[in-house]
Amino acid sequence: MRFVTKSESVKKSFLEDLRREGIKFELHERLGYEAFVGYLLEGTLEEISAQIDVIEGADREALREGFVSFKESLNHILEHIKVGERFETLLQEGPWVAELLDQLTRNGAIDYSDGIIKLREGVDVTKLRFEFKFPFNLVHSPESAERIAKQFAFTDLTMEYEFEILELDIAKINTLGKIASRYFPEDYLLRVYFALIGRSILSGEILKSLGSEKVPEEDLVKGFVRASPISIPTEKGTLVINYSPKAVEEVLRFLKRAGYVEIKAGKVKKLRDLV
């Protein structure tokens, strides 16, 4: 049960929030990447629009919608840099900002001084040349599309930050959900949140079943698999927790690591209950 981000700023802020709330976690850093494979159209904004109108072998409607979004993003950045804006502040808008700033830089359209980016005086944006990129799945006939569009592939090797959540306390998991909602998409957050709730409930049930006796691990696993899935009624609906034999074994390893159980000679002994 983990949250993963490639954003340095998200990593730093999320890390501080987790520590402040006393939520148990481990942070793992590894090499990751961002990649894009597709095509690009080159020219002024007017020229690119004209190319979209005549391109063959591609979804023109999707290209038009994407190009409108591209121009809206460009105009948003231009509004900021007409008066000057700090580079770090602009990047907080999203990773797409760096791409647009790079294109403006290659056009010689911006000045950078003391961390401030500003649009140069007298720059006519309609005369600048841009690259409009779109994914390969919008092309259904490469031979036709490539009469106008060029193939384009981009790979950015970057660091990836994984927050492995070790928390079993449901109150703290609820707090985690509120914190994570500031940094991660709702669908991603909900999947991790309910997985954590599921592991917590299964852990609690395992500890309850152990009592004060040592129980053969194999029997314990088989017993819980027979009882699967666990169905929990709630005020808003039903939470169903399904699991495999290996999942139960992994939860037992987790409980051992956290000091809740002892596993020796194939038997499991409870050391303490969930607080």
PDB file of C-alpha atoms in Angstrom:
ATOM      1  CA  MET A   1       0.000   0.000   0.000  1.00  0.00           C
ATOM      2  CA  ARG A   2       1.941   2.943  -1.281  1.00  0.00           C
ATOM      3  CA  PHE A   3       1.826   6.388  -2.828  1.00  0.00           C
ATOM      4  CA  VAL A   4       4.254   7.163  -5.644  1.00  0.00           C
ATOM      5  CA  THR A   5       5.225  10.568  -7.026  1.00  0.00           C
ATOM      6  CA  LYS A   6       7.918  11.941  -9.296  1.00  0.00           C
ATOM      7  CA  SER A   7       7.473  15.481  -7.964  1.00  0.00           C
ATOM      8  CA  GLU A   8      10.227  16.712  -5.653  1.00  0.00           C
ATOM      9  CA  SER A   9       7.928  19.357  -4.157  1.00  0.00           C
ATOM     10  CA  VAL A  10       5.138  16.807  -3.496  1.00  0.00           C
ATOM     11  CA  LYS A  11       7.669  14.447  -1.896  1.00  0.00           C
ATOM     12  CA  LYS A  12       8.947  17.161   0.443  1.00  0.00           C
ATOM     13  CA  SER A  13       5.536  18.463   1.504  1.00  0.00           C
ATOM     14  CA  PHE A  14       3.894  15.015   1.846  1.00  0.00           C
ATOM     15  CA  LEU A  15       6.876  13.812   3.896  1.00  0.00           C
ATOM     16  CA  GLU A  16       6.503  16.741   6.303  1.00  0.00           C
ATOM     17  CA  ASP A  17       2.748  16.134   6.669  1.00  0.00           C
ATOM     18  CA  LEU A  18       3.183  12.421   7.420  1.00  0.00           C
ATOM     19  CA  ARG A  19       5.836  13.122  10.038  1.00  0.00           C
ATOM     20  CA  ARG A  20       3.755  15.853  11.664  1.00  0.00           C
ATOM     21  CA  GLU A  21       0.749  13.510  12.017  1.00  0.00           C
ATOM     22  CA  GLY A  22       2.873  10.602  13.281  1.00  0.00           C
ATOM     23  CA  ILE A  23       1.844   8.280  10.461  1.00  0.00           C
ATOM     24  CA  LYS A  24       4.128   5.264  10.038  1.00  0.00           C
ATOM     25  CA  PHE A  25       5.793   5.004   6.627  1.00  0.00           C
ATOM     26  CA  GLU A  26       9.004   4.291   4.758  1.00  0.00           C
ATOM     27  CA  LEU A  27      10.326   6.386   1.879  1.00  0.00           C
ATOM     28  CA  HIS A  28      12.066   4.650  -1.017  1.00  0.00           C
ATOM     29  CA  GLU A  29      13.789   6.542  -3.827  1.00  0.00           C
ATOM     30  CA  ARG A  30      14.617   5.012  -7.202  1.00  0.00           C
ATOM     31  CA  LEU A  31      15.236   5.971 -10.782  1.00  0.00           C
ATOM     32  CA  GLY A  32      12.061   6.439 -12.785  1.00  0.00           C
ATOM     33  CA  TYR A  33      11.058   8.036 -16.064  1.00  0.00           C
ATOM     34  CA  GLU A  34       8.487  10.018 -17.981  1.00  0.00           C
ATOM     35  CA  ALA A  35       7.965   9.043 -21.607  1.00  0.00           C
ATOM     36  CA  PHE A  36       5.962  10.257 -24.584  1.00  0.00           C
ATOM     37  CA  VAL A  37       5.722   8.541 -27.957  1.00  0.00           C
ATOM     38  CA  GLY A  38       3.829  10.211 -30.766  1.00  0.00           C
ATOM     39  CA  TYR A  39       4.037  12.903 -33.410  1.00  0.00           C
ATOM     40  CA  LEU A  40       4.573  16.648 -33.675  1.00  0.00           C
ATOM     41  CA  LEU A  41       3.500  19.479 -35.946  1.00  0.00           C
ATOM     42  CA  GLU A  42       5.818  22.472 -36.318  1.00  0.00           C
ATOM     43  CA  GLY A  43       5.168  26.083 -37.235  1.00  0.00           C
ATOM     44  CA  THR A  44       3.463  29.234 -36.032  1.00  0.00           C
ATOM     45  CA  LEU A  45       0.167  28.804 -34.222  1.00  0.00           C
ATOM     46  CA  GLU A  46      -1.657  29.659 -37.445  1.00  0.00           C
ATOM     47  CA  GLU A  47       0.440  27.227 -39.485  1.00  0.00           C
ATOM     48  CA  ILE A  48      -0.135  24.374 -37.030  1.00  0.00           C
ATOM     49  CA  SER A  49      -3.883  25.032 -37.086  1.00  0.00           C
ATOM     50  CA  ALA A  50      -3.830  24.855 -40.888  1.00  0.00           C
ATOM     51  CA  GLN A  51      -1.881  21.576 -40.792  1.00  0.00           C
ATOM     52  CA  ILE A  52      -4.479  20.039 -38.484  1.00  0.00           C
ATOM     53  CA  ASP A  53      -7.215  21.022 -40.945  1.00  0.00           C
ATOM     54  CA  VAL A  54      -5.616  19.052 -43.790  1.00  0.00           C
ATOM     55  CA  ILE A  55      -3.811  16.164 -42.046  1.00  0.00           C
ATOM     56  CA  GLU A  56      -4.873  12.718 -43.214  1.00  0.00           C
ATOM     57  CA  GLY A  57      -4.809   9.475 -41.267  1.00  0.00           C
ATOM     58  CA  ALA A  58      -5.384  11.044 -37.859  1.00  0.00           C
ATOM     59  CA  ASP A  59      -8.283  11.992 -35.579  1.00  0.00           C
ATOM     60  CA  ARG A  60      -8.646  15.663 -36.555  1.00  0.00           C
ATOM     61  CA  GLU A  61     -11.310  16.449 -33.963  1.00  0.00           C
ATOM     62  CA  ALA A  62      -9.108  15.190 -31.107  1.00  0.00           C
ATOM     63  CA  LEU A  63      -6.163  17.140 -32.550  1.00  0.00           C
ATOM     64  CA  ARG A  64      -8.222  20.334 -32.676  1.00  0.00           C
ATOM     65  CA  GLU A  65      -9.300  19.882 -29.057  1.00  0.00           C
ATOM     66  CA  GLY A  66      -5.707  19.210 -28.011  1.00  0.00           C
ATOM     67  CA  PHE A  67      -4.443  22.249 -29.898  1.00  0.00           C
ATOM     68  CA  VAL A  68      -7.035  24.489 -28.253  1.00  0.00           C
ATOM     69  CA  SER A  69      -5.803  23.218 -24.861  1.00  0.00           C
ATOM     70  CA  PHE A  70      -2.195  23.846 -25.972  1.00  0.00           C
ATOM     71  CA  LYS A  71      -2.981  27.471 -26.871  1.00  0.00           C
ATOM     72  CA  GLU A  72      -4.896  28.028 -23.632  1.00  0.00           C
ATOM     73  CA  SER A  73      -1.911  26.733 -21.642  1.00  0.00           C
ATOM     74  CA  LEU A  74       0.443  28.948 -23.636  1.00  0.00           C
ATOM     75  CA  ASN A  75      -1.722  32.019 -23.055  1.00  0.00           C
ATOM     76  CA  HIS A  76      -1.858  31.212 -19.346  1.00  0.00           C
ATOM     77  CA  ILE A  77       1.941  31.167 -19.153  1.00  0.00           C
ATOM     78  CA  LEU A  78       2.240  34.336 -21.240  1.00  0.00           C
ATOM     79  CA  GLU A  79      -0.043  36.212 -18.838  1.00  0.00           C
ATOM     80  CA  HIS A  80       2.334  35.334 -16.000  1.00  0.00           C
ATOM     81  CA  ILE A  81       5.584  36.171 -17.740  1.00  0.00           C
ATOM     82  CA  LYS A  82       4.418  39.451 -19.317  1.00  0.00           C
ATOM     83  CA  VAL A  83       4.917  40.993 -15.870  1.00  0.00           C
ATOM     84  CA  GLY A  84       7.613  38.553 -14.723  1.00  0.00           C
ATOM     85  CA  GLU A  85       7.281  35.430 -12.574  1.00  0.00           C
ATOM     86  CA  ARG A  86       9.627  33.246 -10.570  1.00  0.00           C
ATOM     87  CA  PHE A  87      10.651  30.014 -12.286  1.00  0.00           C
ATOM     88  CA  GLU A  88       9.786  27.853  -9.235  1.00  0.00           C
ATOM     89  CA  THR A  89       6.326  29.414  -9.009  1.00  0.00           C
ATOM     90  CA  LEU A  90       5.600  28.667 -12.650  1.00  0.00           C
ATOM     91  CA  LEU A  91       6.695  25.037 -12.290  1.00  0.00           C
ATOM     92  CA  GLN A  92       4.153  24.525  -9.516  1.00  0.00           C
ATOM     93  CA  GLU A  93       1.457  24.802 -12.204  1.00  0.00           C
ATOM     94  CA  GLY A  94       2.521  21.393 -13.566  1.00  0.00           C
ATOM     95  CA  PRO A  95       5.152  19.562 -15.632  1.00  0.00           C
ATOM     96  CA  TRP A  96       3.703  20.992 -18.881  1.00  0.00           C
ATOM     97  CA  VAL A  97       5.078  24.414 -17.904  1.00  0.00           C
ATOM     98  CA  ALA A  98       8.696  23.349 -18.444  1.00  0.00           C
ATOM     99  CA  GLU A  99       7.871  22.207 -21.993  1.00  0.00           C
ATOM    100  CA  LEU A 100       6.281  25.551 -22.942  1.00  0.00           C
ATOM    101  CA  LEU A 101       9.079  27.569 -21.337  1.00  0.00           C
ATOM    102  CA  ASP A 102      11.598  25.496 -23.280  1.00  0.00           C
ATOM    103  CA  GLN A 103       9.813  26.284 -26.534  1.00  0.00           C
ATOM    104  CA  LEU A 104       9.689  29.996 -25.711  1.00  0.00           C
ATOM    105  CA  THR A 105      13.382  29.920 -24.814  1.00  0.00           C
ATOM    106  CA  ARG A 106      14.300  28.333 -28.155  1.00  0.00           C
ATOM    107  CA  ASN A 107      12.365  31.142 -29.829  1.00  0.00           C
ATOM    108  CA  GLY A 108      14.451  33.697 -27.927  1.00  0.00           C
ATOM    109  CA  ALA A 109      11.226  35.099 -26.509  1.00  0.00           C
ATOM    110  CA  ILE A 110      12.030  35.254 -22.795  1.00  0.00           C
ATOM    111  CA  ASP A 111      14.629  36.730 -20.461  1.00  0.00           C
ATOM    112  CA  TYR A 112      15.783  34.988 -17.287  1.00  0.00           C
ATOM    113  CA  SER A 113      17.424  36.961 -14.495  1.00  0.00           C
ATOM    114  CA  ASP A 114      17.695  36.339 -10.729  1.00  0.00           C
ATOM    115  CA  GLY A 115      15.174  33.519 -10.922  1.00  0.00           C
ATOM    116  CA  ILE A 116      12.583  35.678 -12.714  1.00  0.00           C
ATOM    117  CA  ILE A 117      11.260  34.775 -16.173  1.00  0.00           C
ATOM    118  CA  LYS A 118       9.867  37.603 -18.287  1.00  0.00           C
ATOM    119  CA  LEU A 119       8.578  37.889 -21.848  1.00  0.00           C
ATOM    120  CA  ARG A 120      10.851  40.091 -23.927  1.00  0.00           C
ATOM    121  CA  GLU A 121       9.541  43.479 -24.989  1.00  0.00           C
ATOM    122  CA  GLY A 122       8.155  43.592 -28.527  1.00  0.00           C
ATOM    123  CA  VAL A 123       7.803  39.820 -28.964  1.00  0.00           C
ATOM    124  CA  ASP A 124       5.002  38.931 -31.395  1.00  0.00           C
ATOM    125  CA  VAL A 125       3.757  35.510 -30.287  1.00  0.00           C
ATOM    126  CA  THR A 126       1.972  34.977 -33.618  1.00  0.00           C
ATOM    127  CA  LYS A 127       5.386  34.933 -35.330  1.00  0.00           C
ATOM    128  CA  LEU A 128       6.963  32.370 -32.988  1.00  0.00           C
ATOM    129  CA  ARG A 129       7.384  28.760 -34.082  1.00  0.00           C
ATOM    130  CA  PHE A 130       6.056  26.015 -31.812  1.00  0.00           C
ATOM    131  CA  GLU A 131       5.911  22.239 -31.652  1.00  0.00           C
ATOM    132  CA  PHE A 132       2.488  20.723 -31.027  1.00  0.00           C
ATOM    133  CA  LYS A 133       2.868  17.108 -29.867  1.00  0.00           C
ATOM    134  CA  PHE A 134       0.164  14.457 -29.844  1.00  0.00           C
ATOM    135  CA  PRO A 135       0.135  10.712 -28.930  1.00  0.00           C
ATOM    136  CA  PHE A 136       0.531   7.977 -31.528  1.00  0.00           C
ATOM    137  CA  ASN A 137      -2.901   6.489 -30.779  1.00  0.00           C
ATOM    138  CA  LEU A 138      -4.562   9.465 -32.505  1.00  0.00           C
ATOM    139  CA  VAL A 139      -3.029   8.282 -35.768  1.00  0.00           C
ATOM    140  CA  HIS A 140      -4.766   5.433 -37.611  1.00  0.00           C
ATOM    141  CA  SER A 141      -2.777   5.656 -40.835  1.00  0.00           C
ATOM    142  CA  PRO A 142       0.891   6.518 -40.168  1.00  0.00           C
ATOM    143  CA  GLU A 143       1.828   6.696 -43.863  1.00  0.00           C
ATOM    144  CA  SER A 144      -0.790   9.379 -44.476  1.00  0.00           C
ATOM    145  CA  ALA A 145      -0.206  11.328 -41.250  1.00  0.00           C
ATOM    146  CA  GLU A 146       3.569  11.372 -41.687  1.00  0.00           C
ATOM    147  CA  ARG A 147       3.270  13.430 -44.868  1.00  0.00           C
ATOM    148  CA  ILE A 148       2.755  16.350 -42.493  1.00  0.00           C
ATOM    149  CA  ALA A 149       3.586  15.185 -38.963  1.00  0.00           C
ATOM    150  CA  LYS A 150       6.977  14.028 -37.703  1.00  0.00           C
ATOM    151  CA  GLN A 151       7.543  11.123 -35.352  1.00  0.00           C
ATOM    152  CA  PHE A 152       8.483  12.199 -31.841  1.00  0.00           C
ATOM    153  CA  ALA A 153       9.670  10.282 -28.764  1.00  0.00           C
ATOM    154  CA  PHE A 154      10.694  11.766 -25.434  1.00  0.00           C
ATOM    155  CA  THR A 155      12.161  10.090 -22.367  1.00  0.00           C
ATOM    156  CA  ASP A 156      12.977  11.948 -19.169  1.00  0.00           C
ATOM    157  CA  LEU A 157      14.969   9.972 -16.590  1.00  0.00           C
ATOM    158  CA  THR A 158      13.884  11.277 -13.221  1.00  0.00           C
ATOM    159  CA  MET A 159      13.698  10.230  -9.586  1.00  0.00           C
ATOM    160  CA  GLU A 160      10.620   8.432  -8.294  1.00  0.00           C
ATOM    161  CA  TYR A 161       9.555   8.628  -4.648  1.00  0.00           C
ATOM    162  CA  GLU A 162       7.552   5.785  -3.089  1.00  0.00           C
ATOM    163  CA  PHE A 163       5.853   6.211   0.277  1.00  0.00           C
ATOM    164  CA  GLU A 164       5.221   2.749   1.717  1.00  0.00           C
ATOM    165  CA  ILE A 165       2.488   3.235   4.332  1.00  0.00           C
ATOM    166  CA  LEU A 166       2.945   1.032   7.410  1.00  0.00           C
ATOM    167  CA  GLU A 167      -0.012   2.333   9.403  1.00  0.00           C
ATOM    168  CA  LEU A 168      -2.674   0.012  10.859  1.00  0.00           C
ATOM    169  CA  ASP A 169      -4.490   2.522  13.062  1.00  0.00           C
ATOM    170  CA  ILE A 170      -7.748   3.353  11.252  1.00  0.00           C
ATOM    171  CA  ALA A 171      -7.965   6.850  12.766  1.00  0.00           C
ATOM    172  CA  LYS A 172      -4.528   7.653  11.376  1.00  0.00           C
ATOM    173  CA  ILE A 173      -5.416   6.069   8.036  1.00  0.00           C
ATOM    174  CA  ASN A 174      -8.398   8.445   7.899  1.00  0.00           C
ATOM    175  CA  THR A 175      -6.048  11.352   8.632  1.00  0.00           C
ATOM    176  CA  LEU A 176      -3.725  10.084   5.905  1.00  0.00           C
ATOM    177  CA  GLY A 177      -6.634  10.131   3.466  1.00  0.00           C
ATOM    178  CA  LYS A 178      -7.258  13.818   4.147  1.00  0.00           C
ATOM    179  CA  ILE A 179      -3.556  14.639   3.750  1.00  0.00           C
ATOM    180  CA  ALA A 180      -3.099  12.620   0.550  1.00  0.00           C
ATOM    181  CA  SER A 181      -6.147  14.242  -1.063  1.00  0.00           C
ATOM    182  CA  ARG A 182      -4.052  17.407  -1.430  1.00  0.00           C
ATOM    183  CA  TYR A 183      -1.418  15.623  -3.518  1.00  0.00           C
ATOM    184  CA  PHE A 184      -2.936  12.688  -5.414  1.00  0.00           C
ATOM    185  CA  PRO A 185      -5.901  12.128  -7.779  1.00  0.00           C
ATOM    186  CA  GLU A 186      -9.100  10.970  -6.109  1.00  0.00           C
ATOM    187  CA  ASP A 187      -9.299   7.586  -7.850  1.00  0.00           C
ATOM    188  CA  TYR A 188      -5.680   6.780  -6.919  1.00  0.00           C
ATOM    189  CA  LEU A 189      -6.200   7.983  -3.347  1.00  0.00           C
ATOM    190  CA  LEU A 190      -9.348   5.896  -2.835  1.00  0.00           C
ATOM    191  CA  ARG A 191      -7.686   2.695  -4.058  1.00  0.00           C
ATOM    192  CA  VAL A 192      -4.778   3.094  -1.639  1.00  0.00           C
ATOM    193  CA  TYR A 193      -7.036   4.251   1.202  1.00  0.00           C
ATOM    194  CA  PHE A 194      -9.388   1.238   1.039  1.00  0.00           C
ATOM    195  CA  ALA A 195      -6.448  -1.136   0.615  1.00  0.00           C
ATOM    196  CA  LEU A 196      -4.989   0.252   3.859  1.00  0.00           C
ATOM    197  CA  ILE A 197      -8.367  -0.054   5.599  1.00  0.00           C
ATOM    198  CA  GLY A 198      -8.668  -3.626   4.306  1.00  0.00           C
ATOM    199  CA  ARG A 199      -5.221  -4.586   5.588  1.00  0.00           C
ATOM    200  CA  SER A 200      -5.979  -3.022   8.967  1.00  0.00           C
ATOM    201  CA  ILE A 201      -9.250  -4.917   9.336  1.00  0.00           C
ATOM    202  CA  LEU A 202      -7.706  -8.221   8.230  1.00  0.00           C
ATOM    203  CA  SER A 203      -4.808  -7.677  10.651  1.00  0.00           C
ATOM    204  CA  GLY A 204      -7.231  -7.035  13.504  1.00  0.00           C
ATOM    205  CA  GLU A 205      -9.216 -10.178  12.700  1.00  0.00           C
ATOM    206  CA  ILE A 206      -6.043 -12.267  12.577  1.00  0.00           C
ATOM    207  CA  LEU A 207      -4.923 -10.991  15.980  1.00  0.00           C
ATOM    208  CA  LYS A 208      -8.375 -11.631  17.458  1.00  0.00           C
ATOM    209  CA  SER A 209      -8.340 -15.221  16.187  1.00  0.00           C
ATOM    210  CA  LEU A 210      -4.953 -15.953  17.763  1.00  0.00           C
ATOM    211  CA  GLY A 211      -5.953 -15.371  21.365  1.00  0.00           C
ATOM    212  CA  SER A 212      -3.193 -16.490  23.726  1.00  0.00           C
ATOM    213  CA  GLU A 213      -2.399 -19.753  21.940  1.00  0.00           C
ATOM    214  CA  LYS A 214       0.229 -20.576  19.336  1.00  0.00           C
ATOM    215  CA  VAL A 215      -1.513 -21.474  16.089  1.00  0.00           C
ATOM    216  CA  PRO A 216       0.015 -23.355  13.145  1.00  0.00           C
ATOM    217  CA  GLU A 217       0.519 -20.809  10.388  1.00  0.00           C
ATOM    218  CA  GLU A 218      -0.833 -23.173   7.741  1.00  0.00           C
ATOM    219  CA  ASP A 219      -4.077 -23.710   9.681  1.00  0.00           C
ATOM    220  CA  LEU A 220      -4.438 -19.974  10.273  1.00  0.00           C
ATOM    221  CA  VAL A 221      -4.046 -19.183   6.591  1.00  0.00           C
ATOM    222  CA  LYS A 222      -6.477 -21.918   5.530  1.00  0.00           C
ATOM    223  CA  GLY A 223      -9.057 -20.743   8.071  1.00  0.00           C
ATOM    224  CA  PHE A 224      -8.989 -17.174   6.808  1.00  0.00           C
ATOM    225  CA  VAL A 225      -9.102 -18.234   3.160  1.00  0.00           C
ATOM    226  CA  ARG A 226     -12.242 -20.270   3.924  1.00  0.00           C
ATOM    227  CA  ALA A 227     -13.773 -17.169   5.520  1.00  0.00           C
ATOM    228  CA  SER A 228     -12.922 -14.956   2.534  1.00  0.00           C
ATOM    229  CA  PRO A 229     -14.243 -12.465   1.635  1.00  0.00           C
ATOM    230  CA  ILE A 230     -14.888 -10.392   4.752  1.00  0.00           C
ATOM    231  CA  SER A 231     -17.946  -8.163   4.342  1.00  0.00           C
ATOM    232  CA  ILE A 232     -18.217  -5.065   6.548  1.00  0.00           C
ATOM    233  CA  PRO A 233     -21.475  -3.049   6.582  1.00  0.00           C
ATOM    234  CA  THR A 234     -20.966   0.712   6.940  1.00  0.00           C
ATOM    235  CA  GLU A 235     -23.210   3.764   7.159  1.00  0.00           C
ATOM    236  CA  LYS A 236     -22.674   4.471   3.453  1.00  0.00           C
ATOM    237  CA  GLY A 237     -22.660   0.933   2.089  1.00  0.00           C
ATOM    238  CA  THR A 238     -20.586  -2.233   2.279  1.00  0.00           C
ATOM    239  CA  LEU A 239     -16.845  -2.806   2.340  1.00  0.00           C
ATOM    240  CA  VAL A 240     -15.816  -6.208   0.968  1.00  0.00           C
ATOM    241  CA  ILE A 241     -12.259  -7.416   1.624  1.00  0.00           C
ATOM    242  CA  ASN A 242     -11.092 -10.297  -0.547  1.00  0.00           C
ATOM    243  CA  TYR A 243      -7.681 -11.940  -0.240  1.00  0.00           C
ATOM    244  CA  SER A 244      -5.600 -14.912  -1.390  1.00  0.00           C
ATOM    245  CA  PRO A 245      -3.553 -17.332   0.731  1.00  0.00           C
ATOM    246  CA  LYS A 246      -0.380 -15.464  -0.195  1.00  0.00           C
ATOM    247  CA  ALA A 247      -2.002 -12.179   0.829  1.00  0.00           C
ATOM    248  CA  VAL A 248      -2.732 -13.590   4.306  1.00  0.00           C
ATOM    249  CA  GLU A 249       0.866 -14.821   4.538  1.00  0.00           C
ATOM    250  CA  GLU A 250       2.129 -11.370   3.565  1.00  0.00           C
ATOM    251  CA  VAL A 251      -0.061  -9.697   6.222  1.00  0.00           C
ATOM    252  CA  LEU A 252       1.408 -12.123   8.771  1.00  0.00           C
ATOM    253  CA  ARG A 253       4.934 -11.114   7.662  1.00  0.00           C
ATOM    254  CA  PHE A 254       3.893  -7.482   8.069  1.00  0.00           C
ATOM    255  CA  LEU A 255       2.533  -8.120  11.582  1.00  0.00           C
ATOM    256  CA  LYS A 256       5.744  -9.913  12.505  1.00  0.00           C
ATOM    257  CA  ARG A 257       7.859  -7.033  11.225  1.00  0.00           C
ATOM    258  CA  ALA A 258       5.722  -4.552  13.191  1.00  0.00           C
ATOM    259  CA  GLY A 259       6.083  -6.585  16.401  1.00  0.00           C
ATOM    260  CA  TYR A 260       2.488  -7.799  16.687  1.00  0.00           C
ATOM    261  CA  VAL A 261       3.185 -11.514  16.250  1.00  0.00           C
ATOM    262  CA  GLU A 262       6.015 -13.998  16.552  1.00  0.00           C
ATOM    263  CA  ILE A 263       6.403 -16.752  13.960  1.00  0.00           C
ATOM    264  CA  LYS A 264       8.596 -19.697  14.934  1.00  0.00           C
ATOM    265  CA  ALA A 265       8.692 -23.297  13.809  1.00  0.00           C
ATOM    266  CA  GLY A 266       5.626 -22.742  11.616  1.00  0.00           C
ATOM    267  CA  LYS A 267       3.502 -21.427  14.494  1.00  0.00           C
ATOM    268  CA  VAL A 268       2.124 -17.947  15.116  1.00  0.00           C
ATOM    269  CA  LYS A 269       1.927 -16.323  18.548  1.00  0.00           C
ATOM    270  CA  LYS A 270       0.322 -12.966  19.278  1.00  0.00           C
ATOM    271  CA  LEU A 271       2.573 -10.488  21.110  1.00  0.00           C
ATOM    272  CA  ARG A 272       0.196  -7.541  21.300  1.00  0.00           C
ATOM    273  CA  ASP A 273      -3.111  -6.241  19.965  1.00  0.00           C
ATOM    274  CA  LEU A 274      -3.679  -3.304  17.656  1.00  0.00           C
ATOM    275  CA  VAL A 275      -3.785  -0.106  19.684  1.00  0.00           C
TER     276      VAL A 275
END
